[in-house]
Amino acid sequence: MKNLGFSLITLLVTFQILMSSQEKNQVKVEIISDWDGVSSKFFLGVKFSISPGWYIYWQNPGDAGLAPEIKLKLPSYLKAGDVLFPVPKKIVHGDIISYGYYNEVVLLIPVQIVSKEKLKKADVIEAEVNWLVCRESCVPGGTTLKYALMKAKDTEKALVKKYVNLLPRNFEASGLTVKNFKVERKGNLNLVKIELAGRGVNQINDFYPNLIDKFLIDFKSIKVKNGMVEFVVMPLSSDAKVNFLSGIIVVNNEGYEFNLK
Amino acid sequence: MKLIQIAGLLFIAFSSLFALGENKKVEVGSVVGDFILKDLDGKVFKLSDLKGKIIVLEWTNPNCPFVQRVYKEKIMTSLQKEFAQKGVVWVIINSTNPKHRDYREANELKKIYSEWGATYTAYLLDPDGKVGKMFDAKTTPHMFVIDKDGKLVYAGAIDDDPRGEKKERVNYVRNALNELLAGKAISVPVTKPYGCSVKYAE
């Protein structure tokens, strides 16, 4: 009986969210690819079409939210790499910082055909996709998609190409170099300082960090000035050390992959 | 002249104290400053009235799917019941601002949490978000544990399962409370909270 009560209340609350948004499906998902029918490497893409004003999250959602999750079931002759996320937008609600995508995004998965002998055209790829979409409120979503592997249409190829170009580029292409990197202790907190040099040093807009193992990042503390990127992290244990740092350096509104050991 | 100087110094001292009270955020390991909020019945709640007790603060918003899940799966309610029996004070705080569409009136909140089987000592409303910001509460749920000396000893997630898919979860709040009741040091005092953002006024 209590479970019924819970379900009714939850249903009512969810119904209110859906009705006030006047949109029943905030996210539509489909699989695309750029396979040309010949090559042994291609991209599989999960395309999220997101209702205006709503957003889904980057691999590091920030202070709140949840990254989308893609679980693939592939035929034995295909091997998939990690999901690649295009450069996100920084979403600021007061002191709460998130990273995500509005309107549309395609998450890309590099796929390799490891055995051409076993390849059968129109074999089915299955993807279980889960996401959290938010505007003022948040709604979780999920679906299982099936995709018959065939030579991709030109429109699919063009869309994959567009999002390949929106992936963070190699750091070297930014023209920047790391001049100095240090971590200063400030009471219970650590202050991370990355000094960058090179052309474009005055055009650095922001830094979107990946999560750091054993640390909490104070996202609102991230500051960029004169080639210096600074932010505060809190160690989750007394022996925690910042040994590895990664994320996206945004220069002139373009993202560059940043990895620092 | 001296009187003016003394008055000036006093003014500066008071201003500094006031500023500290406004801006100082509670950190794990430090003593929690007092706060006053009203509960769902409009009664005044003062943290310092609970001196000497172990207190759990749970930030909430019933429209948040993460909150709905931890109640539906009885993760939150089983903790509330278990530790109420052991004398722990459980305080739910809702910092949703009244202009947000997730805002619910007190009588509606009372009904929702009663249907969900919540056990709490107090359910407090923090519409201007002052107390939420004092604790740097970022998500719903976001959990805090205060020891008998008034010190914040845990801040973070309820467990290690943001997606709600693990068969075996580490419940950080249960572990912290058990360690506290056994007189041990808290082994995991800080974790990354997960959930929806707290709907503060912007």
XYZ file of C-alpha atoms in Angstrom:
463
model
C 0.000 0.000 0.000
C 2.875 2.332 0.915
C 4.578 1.426 -2.341
C 1.406 2.370 -4.185
C 1.348 5.694 -2.317
C 4.999 6.305 -3.211
C 4.351 5.485 -6.850
C 1.342 7.800 -6.982
C 3.237 10.707 -5.427
C 6.256 10.110 -7.696
C 3.943 9.858 -10.684
C 2.238 13.109 -9.695
C 5.570 14.917 -9.237
C 6.911 13.592 -12.561
C 3.638 14.443 -14.280
C 3.905 18.032 -13.019
C 7.422 18.335 -14.441
C 6.343 16.937 -17.781
C 3.233 19.056 -18.052
C 4.895 22.289 -16.984
C 7.592 21.733 -19.580
C 4.915 20.941 -22.159
C 7.297 18.491 -23.688
C 6.949 14.793 -23.156
C 10.255 13.756 -24.707
C 13.089 16.081 -23.835
C 15.608 13.791 -25.530
C 15.424 11.697 -28.669
C 18.273 9.290 -29.307
C 19.442 7.503 -32.436
C 22.536 5.686 -33.649
C 24.440 6.832 -36.690
C 27.799 5.910 -38.224
C 30.203 6.969 -40.953
C 31.059 3.459 -42.170
C 31.720 3.504 -45.899
C 31.143 -0.241 -46.327
C 34.853 -0.891 -46.923
C 37.083 0.571 -44.216
C 38.063 -1.401 -41.137
C 37.740 1.642 -38.860
C 34.762 3.916 -38.436
C 32.832 5.955 -35.878
C 29.595 4.925 -34.344
C 27.657 7.945 -33.049
C 24.883 8.250 -30.488
C 22.919 11.334 -31.472
C 20.978 13.137 -28.739
C 18.353 15.609 -29.983
C 17.517 17.727 -26.955
C 14.454 19.970 -26.512
C 15.210 23.711 -26.398
C 16.366 24.904 -22.975
C 17.214 21.398 -21.717
C 20.724 19.976 -21.483
C 22.529 16.681 -20.919
C 25.940 16.327 -19.304
C 29.594 15.993 -20.311
C 31.775 13.106 -19.053
C 32.447 15.248 -15.973
C 29.006 16.654 -15.104
C 30.483 19.160 -12.637
C 28.883 19.907 -9.271
C 25.621 18.093 -10.016
C 24.023 15.869 -12.650
C 25.154 12.654 -14.303
C 27.072 11.847 -17.475
C 25.229 9.878 -20.160
C 26.109 6.199 -20.283
C 26.370 4.003 -23.388
C 26.668 0.224 -23.131
C 27.252 -1.486 -26.479
C 26.552 -5.044 -27.541
C 28.592 -5.664 -30.674
C 28.995 -8.605 -33.041
C 32.203 -10.510 -32.236
C 34.129 -9.043 -35.188
C 33.765 -5.460 -33.943
C 35.827 -3.843 -31.211
C 34.819 -0.495 -29.690
C 36.987 2.153 -28.026
C 36.011 4.620 -25.300
C 33.145 7.068 -25.790
C 34.473 10.435 -27.033
C 32.730 13.594 -25.831
C 32.775 16.822 -27.884
C 33.779 20.063 -26.136
C 30.901 20.948 -23.782
C 29.434 24.276 -22.651
C 29.942 25.542 -19.124
C 26.541 25.888 -17.436
C 26.450 28.216 -14.446
C 23.596 28.375 -11.936
C 24.873 30.676 -9.187
C 27.666 28.824 -7.408
C 26.815 25.505 -9.049
C 28.831 24.715 -12.166
C 27.917 22.017 -14.677
C 29.261 21.016 -18.082
C 26.958 19.799 -20.826
C 25.222 20.124 -24.160
C 22.127 21.956 -25.361
C 20.063 21.166 -28.494
C 22.113 18.382 -30.068
C 25.224 16.350 -29.475
C 26.708 13.225 -30.981
C 28.876 11.101 -28.693
C 31.350 9.167 -30.801
C 32.706 5.665 -30.364
C 35.646 4.547 -32.526
C 34.970 1.035 -33.836
C 37.358 -1.382 -35.492
C 36.457 -4.394 -37.648
C 38.835 -6.997 -36.267
C 37.760 -9.876 -38.518
C 36.537 -9.032 -42.005
C 35.802 -12.703 -42.714
C 33.029 -12.751 -40.121
C 31.578 -9.419 -41.254
C 27.961 -9.666 -42.277
C 26.276 -6.559 -43.557
C 23.119 -5.542 -41.695
C 24.363 -7.217 -38.509
C 22.777 -5.594 -35.503
C 24.576 -3.389 -33.000
C 22.703 -2.848 -29.752
C 23.214 0.168 -27.499
C 21.738 0.687 -24.055
C 21.747 4.453 -23.519
C 20.951 6.248 -20.256
C 20.997 9.986 -19.575
C 19.866 12.715 -17.258
C 18.349 15.778 -18.909
C 17.859 18.985 -16.974
C 16.436 22.444 -17.372
C 15.087 23.843 -14.121
C 14.310 20.284 -13.060
C 15.891 16.995 -14.112
C 14.376 13.938 -15.771
C 16.250 10.648 -16.197
C 15.864 8.805 -19.484
C 17.000 5.599 -21.084
C 16.430 3.376 -24.084
C 17.882 0.422 -25.955
C 18.623 1.079 -29.613
C 19.346 -1.279 -32.452
C 21.376 -0.346 -35.502
C 21.874 -2.459 -38.581
C 25.458 -2.066 -39.770
C 25.283 -0.895 -43.363
C 27.042 1.625 -45.543
C 26.142 4.964 -43.951
C 24.074 7.605 -45.716
C 25.839 10.848 -46.638
C 23.783 12.781 -44.060
C 25.022 10.436 -41.298
C 28.612 10.773 -42.501
C 28.325 14.560 -42.525
C 26.955 14.612 -38.987
C 29.716 12.334 -37.706
C 32.281 14.574 -39.433
C 30.761 17.661 -37.784
C 31.113 16.125 -34.320
C 34.596 14.715 -34.986
C 35.555 18.338 -35.613
C 33.978 19.318 -32.296
C 36.104 16.864 -30.290
C 38.896 18.491 -28.294
C 42.005 18.793 -30.458
C 45.539 17.792 -29.522
C 47.080 20.179 -27.026
C 50.058 20.802 -29.353
C 47.711 22.372 -31.907
C 46.877 25.152 -29.425
C 50.424 26.539 -29.728
C 50.674 26.462 -25.931
C 53.219 24.788 -23.715
C 53.187 24.111 -19.988
C 55.718 26.442 -18.388
C 55.072 25.492 -14.800
C 52.762 23.251 -12.785
C 52.523 23.251 -9.027
C 50.182 22.360 -6.231
C 50.248 24.561 -3.114
C 48.747 23.474 0.183
C 46.247 25.963 1.689
C 45.050 24.511 4.987
C 42.800 21.545 4.154
C 42.764 22.539 0.498
C 45.203 22.439 -2.416
C 45.648 25.246 -4.926
C 46.493 23.926 -8.412
C 48.490 26.351 -10.574
C 49.223 25.703 -14.250
C 51.311 28.318 -16.033
C 51.049 28.210 -19.820
C 53.173 29.933 -22.434
C 53.151 30.396 -26.204
C 51.011 32.099 -28.793
C 47.371 32.333 -27.775
C 48.295 32.599 -24.115
C 46.084 35.660 -23.778
C 43.201 33.953 -25.537
C 42.713 31.165 -23.012
C 39.041 31.311 -22.012
C 38.627 28.522 -19.504
C 39.638 25.098 -18.236
C 37.134 22.234 -18.012
C 38.758 19.618 -15.773
C 38.059 15.921 -15.744
C 37.386 14.478 -12.311
C 40.573 13.977 -10.280
C 40.888 10.701 -8.417
C 40.750 11.197 -4.612
C 39.995 14.936 -4.924
C 36.935 17.178 -5.035
C 37.252 20.057 -7.479
C 35.847 23.460 -6.545
C 34.611 24.251 -10.065
C 33.614 27.809 -9.240
C 37.202 28.532 -8.168
C 38.606 27.954 -11.691
C 40.273 31.156 -12.844
C 42.230 31.925 -15.993
C 44.364 35.049 -16.296
C 47.483 35.892 -18.302
C 48.177 32.263 -19.138
C 47.740 31.109 -15.555
C 45.042 28.530 -14.754
C 44.240 28.263 -11.050
C 41.720 26.266 -9.075
C 41.137 24.746 -5.668
C 40.804 21.027 -4.951
C 40.024 19.246 -1.713
C 41.840 15.962 -0.981
C 39.516 13.118 0.042
C 42.254 11.460 2.089
C 45.329 12.712 3.906
C 47.737 10.887 1.563
C 46.081 12.078 -1.687
C 48.390 13.772 -4.206
C 47.573 15.427 -7.538
C 49.622 13.093 -9.759
C 47.570 13.390 -12.896
C 45.470 16.202 -14.299
C 43.394 16.193 -17.446
C 40.628 18.176 -19.075
C 40.019 20.658 -21.852
C 41.804 23.994 -22.206
C 39.510 26.390 -24.049
C 41.451 28.789 -26.267
C 39.591 31.263 -28.445
C 36.449 29.168 -27.841
C 38.058 25.968 -29.158
C 38.861 23.011 -26.935
C 42.252 21.306 -26.620
C 42.873 18.076 -24.751
C 45.056 18.615 -21.726
C 46.931 15.827 -19.925
C 49.507 16.537 -17.281
C 51.492 14.081 -15.159
C 39.078 61.672 20.081
C 39.825 58.436 21.912
C 36.108 57.636 22.131
C 35.758 58.076 18.366
C 38.765 55.801 17.791
C 37.359 53.119 20.120
C 33.930 53.369 18.448
C 35.602 53.062 15.056
C 37.573 49.989 16.118
C 34.456 48.386 17.589
C 32.573 49.069 14.345
C 35.320 47.417 12.298
C 35.432 44.446 14.672
C 31.639 43.977 14.527
C 31.605 44.388 10.754
C 34.316 41.727 10.420
C 32.447 39.342 12.689
C 29.246 39.878 10.745
C 31.032 39.378 7.458
C 32.589 36.152 8.747
C 29.204 34.870 9.858
C 27.724 35.626 6.460
C 30.477 34.119 4.337
C 32.183 31.455 6.381
C 31.424 28.029 5.035
C 31.377 25.001 7.237
C 34.288 22.667 6.595
C 34.720 19.064 7.652
C 36.638 19.073 10.927
C 35.379 22.463 12.065
C 32.625 23.299 14.568
C 29.336 24.114 12.851
C 27.999 27.596 13.538
C 24.445 27.938 14.784
C 21.513 28.479 12.443
C 17.818 29.074 12.808
C 15.154 27.902 10.351
C 11.426 27.197 10.446
C 10.041 23.687 10.126
C 7.007 22.516 8.141
C 4.688 23.642 10.967
C 6.273 27.082 11.139
C 8.025 26.286 14.413
C 11.462 27.783 14.975
C 14.334 25.274 14.885
C 17.705 26.191 16.346
C 20.671 23.889 15.736
C 22.246 24.778 19.088
C 19.180 23.329 20.877
C 20.487 19.893 19.829
C 23.872 20.333 21.511
C 25.450 17.029 22.528
C 23.579 14.962 19.914
C 24.738 13.320 16.717
C 22.928 15.075 13.871
C 22.404 14.133 10.226
C 21.480 16.904 7.778
C 19.888 15.694 4.539
C 19.405 18.197 1.689
C 16.368 17.303 -0.349
C 13.980 18.180 -3.173
C 11.119 15.746 -3.852
C 11.096 16.605 -7.568
C 14.661 15.376 -8.002
C 14.831 11.853 -9.505
C 17.870 10.975 -7.364
C 15.907 11.815 -4.203
C 12.908 9.864 -5.480
C 15.098 6.828 -6.136
C 16.809 6.756 -2.739
C 13.390 6.985 -1.062
C 11.727 4.491 -3.392
C 14.521 1.965 -2.834
C 14.295 2.684 0.922
C 17.990 3.609 1.051
C 17.152 6.833 2.875
C 14.216 5.620 4.983
C 16.029 2.525 6.277
C 18.926 4.747 7.408
C 16.563 7.230 9.041
C 14.777 4.482 10.987
C 17.940 2.585 11.933
C 19.663 5.602 13.419
C 16.578 7.218 14.981
C 16.505 4.093 17.174
C 20.097 4.804 18.159
C 19.341 8.369 19.230
C 20.633 10.139 16.127
C 18.784 13.345 15.206
C 17.748 13.461 11.525
C 17.094 16.851 9.977
C 15.826 17.225 6.409
C 16.465 20.613 4.782
C 14.839 21.907 1.607
C 16.605 24.958 0.110
C 14.435 25.237 -3.020
C 13.654 28.891 -3.673
C 9.940 29.792 -3.826
C 10.153 30.982 -7.453
C 11.452 27.642 -8.715
C 9.007 25.188 -10.183
C 10.301 22.464 -7.847
C 9.135 24.548 -4.870
C 6.401 22.880 -2.820
C 4.343 24.293 0.029
C 4.885 22.888 3.527
C 1.629 20.895 3.626
C 2.471 19.251 0.277
C 5.986 18.349 1.468
C 4.532 16.898 4.647
C 2.230 14.678 2.593
C 4.924 13.557 0.124
C 7.481 12.601 2.788
C 4.831 10.897 4.897
C 3.813 8.780 1.868
C 7.479 8.017 1.284
C 7.789 6.753 4.887
C 10.401 9.319 5.958
C 11.441 9.412 9.631
C 12.830 12.747 10.756
C 13.250 14.903 13.823
C 12.674 18.073 11.816
C 11.973 19.060 8.199
C 13.272 22.579 7.692
C 12.595 25.153 5.011
C 15.507 27.282 3.801
C 13.869 29.308 0.993
C 16.615 31.938 0.791
C 19.290 29.206 0.731
C 21.365 30.787 3.514
C 21.900 27.561 5.427
C 22.402 25.546 2.237
C 25.145 27.932 1.173
C 26.664 27.908 4.655
C 27.186 24.147 4.234
C 27.939 24.468 0.494
C 25.137 21.982 -0.174
C 25.294 21.415 -3.931
C 23.063 18.468 -4.690
C 19.934 16.707 -3.589
C 20.561 14.505 -1.791
C 23.657 15.940 -0.081
C 24.420 14.528 3.359
C 26.214 15.997 6.386
C 26.963 14.425 9.778
C 27.680 16.480 12.911
C 29.189 14.821 16.000
C 28.272 15.360 19.669
C 30.842 18.178 19.945
C 29.142 20.082 17.134
C 31.910 19.296 14.652
C 31.150 18.460 11.011
C 32.565 14.967 10.497
C 31.086 13.903 7.154
C 30.015 15.728 3.981
C 29.083 14.095 0.712
C 27.020 11.450 -1.014
C 24.711 8.979 0.659
C 26.462 6.105 -1.126
C 28.788 5.193 -3.983
C 26.050 4.459 -6.517
C 24.920 7.574 -8.449
C 23.330 5.468 -11.205
C 21.513 3.200 -8.788
C 22.766 0.064 -10.485
C 25.216 -1.515 -8.041
C 24.277 -4.726 -6.287
C 26.510 -3.916 -3.345
C 26.810 -0.305 -2.330
C 28.998 1.458 0.181
C 26.684 3.613 2.270
C 28.965 6.409 3.451
C 26.461 7.863 5.923
C 25.782 4.496 7.606
C 29.529 3.877 7.865
C 30.190 7.344 9.302
C 27.383 7.015 11.873
C 28.473 3.508 12.927
C 32.075 4.703 13.336
C 30.899 7.725 15.315
C 28.710 5.625 17.617
C 31.624 3.214 18.151
C 33.875 6.099 19.126
C 36.098 5.615 16.076
C 37.487 8.199 13.670
C 35.511 8.634 10.441
C 37.413 6.722 7.771
C 35.813 8.524 4.799
C 34.982 12.083 5.896
C 34.396 13.614 2.439
C 32.954 12.205 -0.805
C 31.648 13.781 -3.991
C 27.896 14.273 -3.627
C 25.658 13.303 -6.513
C 22.181 14.322 -7.578
C 20.284 17.338 -8.909
C 21.596 20.799 -8.159
C 20.068 22.563 -5.147
C 17.571 25.047 -6.563
C 18.934 28.225 -4.996
C 17.678 31.646 -6.008
C 20.104 33.107 -8.581
